[in-house]
Each structure stands twice: as structure tokens, then as C-alpha cells.
PDB file of C-alpha atoms in Angstrom:
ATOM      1  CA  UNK V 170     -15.768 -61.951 167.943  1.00  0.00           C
ATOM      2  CA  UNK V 171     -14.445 -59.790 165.021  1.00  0.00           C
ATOM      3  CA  UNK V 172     -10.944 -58.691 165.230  1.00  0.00           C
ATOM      4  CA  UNK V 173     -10.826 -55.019 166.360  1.00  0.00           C
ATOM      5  CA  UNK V 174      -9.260 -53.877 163.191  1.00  0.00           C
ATOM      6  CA  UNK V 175     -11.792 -55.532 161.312  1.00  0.00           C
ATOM      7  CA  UNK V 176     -14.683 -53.833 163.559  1.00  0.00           C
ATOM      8  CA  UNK V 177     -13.154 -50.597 162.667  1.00  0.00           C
ATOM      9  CA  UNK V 178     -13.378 -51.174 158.965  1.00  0.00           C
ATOM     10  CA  UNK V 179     -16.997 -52.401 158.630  1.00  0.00           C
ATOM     11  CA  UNK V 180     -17.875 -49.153 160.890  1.00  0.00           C
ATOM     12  CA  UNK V 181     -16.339 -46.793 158.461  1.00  0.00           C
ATOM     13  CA  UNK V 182     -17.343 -48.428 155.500  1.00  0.00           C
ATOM     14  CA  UNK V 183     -19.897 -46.457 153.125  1.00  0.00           C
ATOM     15  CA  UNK V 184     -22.366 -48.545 154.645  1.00  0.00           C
ATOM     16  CA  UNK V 185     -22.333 -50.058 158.127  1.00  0.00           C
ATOM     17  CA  UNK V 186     -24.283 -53.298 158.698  1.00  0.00           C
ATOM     18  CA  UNK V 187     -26.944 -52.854 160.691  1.00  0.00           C
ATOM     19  CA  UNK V 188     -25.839 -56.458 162.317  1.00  0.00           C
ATOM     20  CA  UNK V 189     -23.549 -54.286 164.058  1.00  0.00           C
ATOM     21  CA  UNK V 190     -26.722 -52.348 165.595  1.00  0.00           C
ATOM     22  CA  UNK V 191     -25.951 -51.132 169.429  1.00  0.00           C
ATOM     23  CA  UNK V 192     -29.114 -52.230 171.035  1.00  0.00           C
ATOM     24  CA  UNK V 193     -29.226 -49.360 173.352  1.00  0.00           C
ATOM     25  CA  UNK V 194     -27.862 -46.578 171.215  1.00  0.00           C
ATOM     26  CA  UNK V 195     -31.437 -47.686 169.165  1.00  0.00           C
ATOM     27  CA  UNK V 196     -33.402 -47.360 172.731  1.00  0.00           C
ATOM     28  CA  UNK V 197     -32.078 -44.302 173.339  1.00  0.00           C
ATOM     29  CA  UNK V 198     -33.699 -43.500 169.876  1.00  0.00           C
ATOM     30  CA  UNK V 199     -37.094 -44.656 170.711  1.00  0.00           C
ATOM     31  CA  UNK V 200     -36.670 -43.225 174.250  1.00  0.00           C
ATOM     32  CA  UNK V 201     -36.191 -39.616 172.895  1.00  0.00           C
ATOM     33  CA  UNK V 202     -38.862 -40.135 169.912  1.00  0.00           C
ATOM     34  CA  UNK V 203     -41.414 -41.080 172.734  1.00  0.00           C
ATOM     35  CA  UNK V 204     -40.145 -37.795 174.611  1.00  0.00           C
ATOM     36  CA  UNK V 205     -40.633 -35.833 171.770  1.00  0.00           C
ATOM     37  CA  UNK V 206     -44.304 -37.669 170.464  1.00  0.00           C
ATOM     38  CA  UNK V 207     -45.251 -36.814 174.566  1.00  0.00           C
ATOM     39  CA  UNK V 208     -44.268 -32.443 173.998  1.00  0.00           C
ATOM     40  CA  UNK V 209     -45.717 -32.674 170.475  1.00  0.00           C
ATOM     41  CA  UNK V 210     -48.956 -34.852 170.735  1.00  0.00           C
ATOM     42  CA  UNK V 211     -47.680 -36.814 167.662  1.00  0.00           C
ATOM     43  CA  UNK V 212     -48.537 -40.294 167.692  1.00  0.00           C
ATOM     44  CA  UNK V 213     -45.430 -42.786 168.909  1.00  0.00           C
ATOM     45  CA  UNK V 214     -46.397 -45.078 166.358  1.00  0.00           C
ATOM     46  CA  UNK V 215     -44.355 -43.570 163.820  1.00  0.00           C
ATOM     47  CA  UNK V 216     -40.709 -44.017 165.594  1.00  0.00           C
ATOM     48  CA  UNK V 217     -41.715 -47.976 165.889  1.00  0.00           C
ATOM     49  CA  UNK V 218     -43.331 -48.488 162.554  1.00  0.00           C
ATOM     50  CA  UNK V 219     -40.017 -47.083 161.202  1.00  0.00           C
ATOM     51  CA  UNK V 220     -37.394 -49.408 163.456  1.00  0.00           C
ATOM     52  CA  UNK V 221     -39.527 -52.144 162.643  1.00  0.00           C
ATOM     53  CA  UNK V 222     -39.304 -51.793 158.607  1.00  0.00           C
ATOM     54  CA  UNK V 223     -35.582 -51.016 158.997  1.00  0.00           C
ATOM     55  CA  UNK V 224     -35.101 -54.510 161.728  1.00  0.00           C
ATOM     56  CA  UNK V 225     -37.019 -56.561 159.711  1.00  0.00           C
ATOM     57  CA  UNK V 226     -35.590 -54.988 155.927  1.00  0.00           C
ATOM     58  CA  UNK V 227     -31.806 -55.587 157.495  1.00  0.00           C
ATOM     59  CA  UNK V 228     -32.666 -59.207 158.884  1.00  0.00           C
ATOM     60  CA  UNK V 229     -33.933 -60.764 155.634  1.00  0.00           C
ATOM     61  CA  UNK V 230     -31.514 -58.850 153.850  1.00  0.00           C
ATOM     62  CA  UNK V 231     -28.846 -61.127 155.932  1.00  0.00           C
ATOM     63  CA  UNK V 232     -30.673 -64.213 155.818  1.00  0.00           C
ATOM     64  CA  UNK V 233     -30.527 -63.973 151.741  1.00  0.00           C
ATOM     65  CA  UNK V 234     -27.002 -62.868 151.577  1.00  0.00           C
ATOM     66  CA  UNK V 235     -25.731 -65.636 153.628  1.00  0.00           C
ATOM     67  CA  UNK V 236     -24.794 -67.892 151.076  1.00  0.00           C
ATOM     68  CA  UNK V 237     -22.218 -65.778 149.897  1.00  0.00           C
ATOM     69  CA  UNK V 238     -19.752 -66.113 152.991  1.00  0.00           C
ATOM     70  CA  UNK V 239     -17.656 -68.958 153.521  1.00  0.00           C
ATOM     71  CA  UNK V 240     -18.666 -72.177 154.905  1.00  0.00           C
ATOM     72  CA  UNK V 241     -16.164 -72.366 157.704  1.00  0.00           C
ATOM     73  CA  UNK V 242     -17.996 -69.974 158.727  1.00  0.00           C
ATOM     74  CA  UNK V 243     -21.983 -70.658 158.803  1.00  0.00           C
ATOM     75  CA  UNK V 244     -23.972 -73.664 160.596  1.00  0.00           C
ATOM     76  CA  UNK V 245     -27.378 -74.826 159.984  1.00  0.00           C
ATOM     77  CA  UNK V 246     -29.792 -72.076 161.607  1.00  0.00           C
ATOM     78  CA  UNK V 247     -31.970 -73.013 163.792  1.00  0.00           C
ATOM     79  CA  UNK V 248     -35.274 -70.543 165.251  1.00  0.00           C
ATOM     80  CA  UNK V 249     -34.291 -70.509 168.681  1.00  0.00           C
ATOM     81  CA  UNK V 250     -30.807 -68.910 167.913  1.00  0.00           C
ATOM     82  CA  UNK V 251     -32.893 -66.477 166.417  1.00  0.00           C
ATOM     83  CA  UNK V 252     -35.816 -65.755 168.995  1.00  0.00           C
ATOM     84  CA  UNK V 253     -36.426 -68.192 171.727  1.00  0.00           C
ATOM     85  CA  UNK V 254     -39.771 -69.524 170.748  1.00  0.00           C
ATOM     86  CA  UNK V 255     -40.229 -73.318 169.909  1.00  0.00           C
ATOM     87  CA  UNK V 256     -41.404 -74.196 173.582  1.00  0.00           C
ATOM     88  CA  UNK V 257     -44.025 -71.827 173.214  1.00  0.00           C
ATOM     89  CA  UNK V 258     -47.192 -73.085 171.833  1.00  0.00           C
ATOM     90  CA  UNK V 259     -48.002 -71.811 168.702  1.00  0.00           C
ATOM     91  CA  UNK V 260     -51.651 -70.782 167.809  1.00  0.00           C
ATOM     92  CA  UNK V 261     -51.960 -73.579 165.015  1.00  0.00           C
ATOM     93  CA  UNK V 262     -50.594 -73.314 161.270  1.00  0.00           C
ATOM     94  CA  UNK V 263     -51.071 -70.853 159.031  1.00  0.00           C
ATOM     95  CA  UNK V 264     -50.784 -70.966 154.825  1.00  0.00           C
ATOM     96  CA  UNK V 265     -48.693 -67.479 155.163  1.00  0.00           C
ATOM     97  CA  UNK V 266     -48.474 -65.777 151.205  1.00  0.00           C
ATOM     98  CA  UNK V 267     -45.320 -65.063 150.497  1.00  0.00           C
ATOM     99  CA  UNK V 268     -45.951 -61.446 148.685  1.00  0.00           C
ATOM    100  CA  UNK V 269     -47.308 -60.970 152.260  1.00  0.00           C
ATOM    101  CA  UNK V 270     -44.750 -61.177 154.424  1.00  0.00           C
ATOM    102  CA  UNK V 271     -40.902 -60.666 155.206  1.00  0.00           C
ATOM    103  CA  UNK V 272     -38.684 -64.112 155.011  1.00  0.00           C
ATOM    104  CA  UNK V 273     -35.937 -65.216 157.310  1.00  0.00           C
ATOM    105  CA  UNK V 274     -34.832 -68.527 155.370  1.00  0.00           C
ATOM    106  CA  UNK V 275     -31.029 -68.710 155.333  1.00  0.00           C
ATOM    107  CA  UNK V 276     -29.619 -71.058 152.560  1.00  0.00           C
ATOM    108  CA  UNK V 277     -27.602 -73.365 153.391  1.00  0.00           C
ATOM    109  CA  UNK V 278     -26.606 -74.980 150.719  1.00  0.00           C
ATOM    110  CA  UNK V 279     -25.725 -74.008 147.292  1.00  0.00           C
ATOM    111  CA  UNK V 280     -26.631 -76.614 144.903  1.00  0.00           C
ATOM    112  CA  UNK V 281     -30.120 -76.781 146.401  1.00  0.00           C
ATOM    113  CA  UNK V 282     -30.519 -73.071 145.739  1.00  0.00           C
ATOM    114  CA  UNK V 283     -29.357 -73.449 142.319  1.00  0.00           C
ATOM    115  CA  UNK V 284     -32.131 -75.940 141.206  1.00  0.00           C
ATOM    116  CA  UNK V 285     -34.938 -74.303 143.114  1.00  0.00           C
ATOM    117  CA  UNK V 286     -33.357 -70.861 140.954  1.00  0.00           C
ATOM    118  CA  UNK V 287     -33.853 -73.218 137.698  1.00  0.00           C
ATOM    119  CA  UNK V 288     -37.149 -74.717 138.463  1.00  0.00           C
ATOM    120  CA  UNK V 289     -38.861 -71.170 138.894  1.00  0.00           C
ATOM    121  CA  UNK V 290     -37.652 -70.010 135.626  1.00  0.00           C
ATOM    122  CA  UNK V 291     -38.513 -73.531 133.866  1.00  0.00           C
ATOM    123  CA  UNK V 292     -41.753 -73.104 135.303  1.00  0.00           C
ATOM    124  CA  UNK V 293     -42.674 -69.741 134.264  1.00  0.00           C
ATOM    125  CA  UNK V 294     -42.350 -68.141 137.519  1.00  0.00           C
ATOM    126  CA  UNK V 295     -45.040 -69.910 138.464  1.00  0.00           C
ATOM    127  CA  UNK V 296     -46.011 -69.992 141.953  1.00  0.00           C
ATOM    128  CA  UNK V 297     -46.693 -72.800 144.358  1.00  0.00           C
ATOM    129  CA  UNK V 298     -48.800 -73.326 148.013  1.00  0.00           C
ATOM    130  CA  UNK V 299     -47.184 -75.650 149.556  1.00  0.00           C
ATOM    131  CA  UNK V 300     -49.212 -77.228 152.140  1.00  0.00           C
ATOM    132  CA  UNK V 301     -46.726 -79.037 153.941  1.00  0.00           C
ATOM    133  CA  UNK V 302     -45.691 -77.663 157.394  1.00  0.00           C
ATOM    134  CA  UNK V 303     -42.250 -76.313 157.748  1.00  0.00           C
ATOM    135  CA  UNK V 304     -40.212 -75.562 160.595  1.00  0.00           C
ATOM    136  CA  UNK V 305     -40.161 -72.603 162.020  1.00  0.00           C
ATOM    137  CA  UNK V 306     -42.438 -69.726 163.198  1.00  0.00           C
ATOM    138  CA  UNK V 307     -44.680 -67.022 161.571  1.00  0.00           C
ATOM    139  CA  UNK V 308     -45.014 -63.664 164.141  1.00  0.00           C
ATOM    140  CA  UNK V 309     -48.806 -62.207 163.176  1.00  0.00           C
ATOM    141  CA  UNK V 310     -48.350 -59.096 164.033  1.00  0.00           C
ATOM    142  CA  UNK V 311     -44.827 -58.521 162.208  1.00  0.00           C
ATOM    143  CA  UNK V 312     -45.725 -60.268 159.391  1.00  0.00           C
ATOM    144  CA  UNK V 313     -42.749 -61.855 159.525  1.00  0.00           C
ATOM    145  CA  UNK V 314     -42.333 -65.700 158.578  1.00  0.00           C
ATOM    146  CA  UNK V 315     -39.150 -67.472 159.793  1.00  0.00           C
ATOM    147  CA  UNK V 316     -37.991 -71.152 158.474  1.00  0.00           C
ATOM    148  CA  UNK V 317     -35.381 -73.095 160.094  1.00  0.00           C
ATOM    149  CA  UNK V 318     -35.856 -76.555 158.516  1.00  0.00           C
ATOM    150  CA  UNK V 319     -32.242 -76.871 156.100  1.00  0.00           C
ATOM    151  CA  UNK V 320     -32.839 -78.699 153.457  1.00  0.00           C
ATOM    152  CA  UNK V 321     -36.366 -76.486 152.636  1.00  0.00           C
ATOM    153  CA  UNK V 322     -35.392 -73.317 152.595  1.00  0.00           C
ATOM    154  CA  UNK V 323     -34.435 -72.793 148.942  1.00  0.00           C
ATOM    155  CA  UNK V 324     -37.678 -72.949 147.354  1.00  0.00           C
ATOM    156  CA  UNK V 325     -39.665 -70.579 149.771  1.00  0.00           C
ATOM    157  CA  UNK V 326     -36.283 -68.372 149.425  1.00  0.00           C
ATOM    158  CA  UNK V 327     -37.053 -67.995 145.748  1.00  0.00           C
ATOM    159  CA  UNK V 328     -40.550 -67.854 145.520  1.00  0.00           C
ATOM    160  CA  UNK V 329     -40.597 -64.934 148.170  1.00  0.00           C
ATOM    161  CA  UNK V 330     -37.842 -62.434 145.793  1.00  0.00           C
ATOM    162  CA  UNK V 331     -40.693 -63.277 142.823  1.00  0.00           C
ATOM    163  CA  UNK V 332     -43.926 -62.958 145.471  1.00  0.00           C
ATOM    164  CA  UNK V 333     -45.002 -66.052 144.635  1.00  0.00           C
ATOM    165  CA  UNK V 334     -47.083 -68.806 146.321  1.00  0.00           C
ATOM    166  CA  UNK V 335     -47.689 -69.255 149.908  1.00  0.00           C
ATOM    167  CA  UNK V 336     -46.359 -71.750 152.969  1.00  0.00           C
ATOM    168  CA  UNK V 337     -47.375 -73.538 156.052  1.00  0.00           C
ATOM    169  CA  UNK V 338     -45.854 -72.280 159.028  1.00  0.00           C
ATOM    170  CA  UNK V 339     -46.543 -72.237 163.017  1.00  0.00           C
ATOM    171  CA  UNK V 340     -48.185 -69.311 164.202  1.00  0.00           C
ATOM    172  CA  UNK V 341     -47.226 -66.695 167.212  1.00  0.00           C
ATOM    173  CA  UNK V 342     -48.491 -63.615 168.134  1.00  0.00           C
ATOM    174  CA  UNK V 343     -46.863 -61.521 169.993  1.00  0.00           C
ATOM    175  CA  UNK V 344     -49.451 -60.731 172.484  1.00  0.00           C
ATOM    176  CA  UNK V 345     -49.229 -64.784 173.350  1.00  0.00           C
ATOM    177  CA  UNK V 346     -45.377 -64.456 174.024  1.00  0.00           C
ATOM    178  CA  UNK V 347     -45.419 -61.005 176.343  1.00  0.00           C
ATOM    179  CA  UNK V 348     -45.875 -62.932 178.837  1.00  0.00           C
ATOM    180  CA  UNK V 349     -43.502 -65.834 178.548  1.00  0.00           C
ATOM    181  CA  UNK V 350     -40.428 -63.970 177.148  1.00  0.00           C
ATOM    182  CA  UNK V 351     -38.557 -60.798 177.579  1.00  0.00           C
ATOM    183  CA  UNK V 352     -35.046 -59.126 176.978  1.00  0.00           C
ATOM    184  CA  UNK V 353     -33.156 -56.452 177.682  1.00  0.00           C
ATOM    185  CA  UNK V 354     -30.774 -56.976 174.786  1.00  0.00           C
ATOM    186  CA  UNK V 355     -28.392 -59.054 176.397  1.00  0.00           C
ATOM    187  CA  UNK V 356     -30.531 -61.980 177.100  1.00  0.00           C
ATOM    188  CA  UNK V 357     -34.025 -63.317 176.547  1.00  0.00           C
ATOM    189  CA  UNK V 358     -35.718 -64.331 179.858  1.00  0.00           C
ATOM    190  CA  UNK V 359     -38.407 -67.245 179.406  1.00  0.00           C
ATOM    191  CA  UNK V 360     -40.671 -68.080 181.664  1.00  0.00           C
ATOM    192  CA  UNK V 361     -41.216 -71.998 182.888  1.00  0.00           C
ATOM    193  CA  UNK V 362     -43.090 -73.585 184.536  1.00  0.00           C
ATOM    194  CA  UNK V 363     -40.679 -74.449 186.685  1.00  0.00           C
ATOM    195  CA  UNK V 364     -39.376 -70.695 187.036  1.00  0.00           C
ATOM    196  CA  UNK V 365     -37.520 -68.303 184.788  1.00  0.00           C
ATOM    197  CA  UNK V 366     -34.592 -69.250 182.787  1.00  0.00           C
ATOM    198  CA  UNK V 367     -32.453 -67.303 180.589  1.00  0.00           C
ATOM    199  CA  UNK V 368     -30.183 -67.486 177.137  1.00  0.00           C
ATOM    200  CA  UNK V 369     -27.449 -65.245 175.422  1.00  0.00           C
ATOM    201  CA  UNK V 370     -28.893 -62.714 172.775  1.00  0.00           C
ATOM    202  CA  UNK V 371     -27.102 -63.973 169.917  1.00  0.00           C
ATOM    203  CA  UNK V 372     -28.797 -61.327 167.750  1.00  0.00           C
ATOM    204  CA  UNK V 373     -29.492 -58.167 168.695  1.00  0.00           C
ATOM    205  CA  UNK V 374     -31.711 -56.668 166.202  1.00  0.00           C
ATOM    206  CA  UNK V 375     -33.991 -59.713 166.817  1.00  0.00           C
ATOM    207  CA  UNK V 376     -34.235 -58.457 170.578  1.00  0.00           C
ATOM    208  CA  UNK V 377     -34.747 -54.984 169.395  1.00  0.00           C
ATOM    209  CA  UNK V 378     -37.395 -56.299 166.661  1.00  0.00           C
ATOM    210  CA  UNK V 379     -39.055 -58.203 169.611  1.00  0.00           C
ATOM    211  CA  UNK V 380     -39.283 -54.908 172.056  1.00  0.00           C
ATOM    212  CA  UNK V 381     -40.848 -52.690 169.357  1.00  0.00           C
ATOM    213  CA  UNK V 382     -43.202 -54.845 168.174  1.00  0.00           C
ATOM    214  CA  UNK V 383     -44.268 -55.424 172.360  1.00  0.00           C
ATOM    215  CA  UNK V 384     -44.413 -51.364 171.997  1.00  0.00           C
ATOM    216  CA  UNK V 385     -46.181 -51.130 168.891  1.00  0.00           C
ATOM    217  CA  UNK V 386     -49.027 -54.087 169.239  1.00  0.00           C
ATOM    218  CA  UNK V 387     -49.046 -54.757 172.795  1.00  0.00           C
ATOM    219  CA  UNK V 388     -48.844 -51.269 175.035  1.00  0.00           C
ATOM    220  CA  UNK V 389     -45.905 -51.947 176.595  1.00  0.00           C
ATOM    221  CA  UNK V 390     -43.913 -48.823 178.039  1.00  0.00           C
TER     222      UNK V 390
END
């Protein structure tokens, strides 16, 4: 938890990060832009297209930038932080283009970064399909491709700024995981076979990401 002084000053900054998003200030958005789409006739769509982009622009936006704070402060990321999913069975892999889709790959570590910077420029800017599978998840309908494997991030990283090559990822769709998870923005509820289980939202534009895209692709109220 940041310090409250500290809160203050990254919410009066020029411009305040969206990881400080309220999740229900932005329902309360959607709520009145589905109000308003109901009076006017206007099609919904538009409200969730837009939170979508701006979820999905702030999150990679993150993920790239996280080299640049301090160790002490970072771990290894792992999907399931992110979105509860690796339980779920995926729909088989997919060779996802990178100039395709949005990247969550956090770096991890510098050097690594460094040399996968240097081999794209000694190369050309080449690009490269990698066929090997990599941890993580791909979300169809968001086009939105998510690695957590540590040590493999840094090339995919780089190759996605350029739009270059492709990767092999699992694939979800979001019509597959209705049904198993949910959230309200404070926790993600999975369902088991044994029952229903729940975790801590650790990021709240994820949950908020989720929830649209249920909106958007799947009818959900």
C-alpha cells in the first residue's frame, strides 16, 4: 500500500496512472453510457470498445515500463496474478502475430533485454515465428496475448514495439471462461468442480478489462 502522501501526489500529477483506476467510479461510467445508449438508440458498443482500448493501452504500457522501477520492488509475474486462468483449459495453441495483438510481457531482467534490443538491430529488424510454446495465455476476443514465462519475455517484448514476427501461446476465449470465472472488482470467483472458490483482485483494470469484454462479446448485462 502506497503511503497516503504519496497517493496524493500521483493523483495530482499531470497525468494520473490509470493503475490507480477506481473500479467502480469506471462502472458507474459504463452504467450511465448504457443509460444514455438506452434514451438515444445509440449502440452500447461504443462506451466498451473505448474502456477496452484505454484497459488494454494502460496495461501494456505498464508491463513495458516495468523495468525501470527498482528491483526491491518487482517479482517474477506470473498469469494468474494477472487473471485467474491457468486451470482453465485452453482451446489449444495459437501462432498469435505480434503486429496483431496487445502484449503483456513484463521484463524482468535487464541484461536479457539488452541483448534481445541488440540482436533485432544486428539482424535488420528482422522478424522471427517462434514456434515454441510459451507460458501464458492469448484472450481471442481481446486480442490480447499475455506471457508469464521469465526468462522469455525479452524477445517477444521487442519484436512486438517493431511488429514483428509471431508466437505460440495458449488460447482462451472469453465466451469459454463466462462461465467459470467472475468478479466484482474485489475478487475473481472461479468455479470448481468441487464448488466456488475465490482470490484477491490484485489488479483492477484486469477485472474491469475482463467485465467489458463479457459486455462487449458475450451479452452480459
Amino acid at each position: 500500500m502506497l503511503p497516503t502522501t504519496r497517493l496524493k501526489n500521483l493523483y495530482e500529477g499531470p497525468l494520473p496512472p490509470m493503475a490507480l483506476t477506481d473500479y467502480e467510479a469506471m462502472s458507474k461510467f459504463l452504467n450511465q453510457g448504457a443509460q444514455r445508449c438506452k434514451v438515444s438508440g445509440r449502440n452500447f458498443d461504443l462506451f466498451l470498445d473505448w474502456v477496452i482500448h484505454a484497459l488494454i493501452m494502460s496495461l501494456t504500457a505498464d508491463s513495458a515500463s516495468r523495468i525501470f522501477l527498482p528491483k526491491t520492488k518487482t517479482g517474477p509475474f506470473v498469469l494468474d496474478s494477472l487473471i485467474p486462468i491457468s486451470g482453465f483449459p485452453s482451446a489449444g495453441d495459437r501462432q498469435v502475430r505480434l503486429n496483431e495483438c496487445s502484449l503483456i510481457a513484463p521484463v524482468w531482467n535487464n541484461s536479457d533485454l539488452e541483448t534481445a534490443l541488440e540482436s533485432l538491430y544486428d539482424s535488420g529488424f528482422a522478424g522471427s515465428d517462434i514456434s515454441q510454446p510459451f507460458g501464458g495465455a492469448y484472450i481471442e476476443e481481446l486480442r490480447l496475448a499475455v506471457i508469464d514465462s521469465p526468462s522469455d519475455v525479452d524477445i517477444p517484448n521487442v519484436l512486438r514495439v517493431w511488429g514483428r514476427g509471431s508466437i505460440r501461446l495458449p488460447a482462451y476465449s472469453l465466451k469459454n471462461m463466462d462461465p467459470l470465472l467472475s468478479t466484482d472488482g474485489e475478487k475473481w470467483y472461479i468455479q470448481e468442480e468441487k464448488g466456488e472458490r475465490s482470490e484477491p483482485v490484485l489488479e483492477p483494470r484486469m477485472a474491469a478489462l475482463y467485465n467489458c469484454g463479457l459486455r462487449r462479446y458475450c451479452g452480459k448485462a
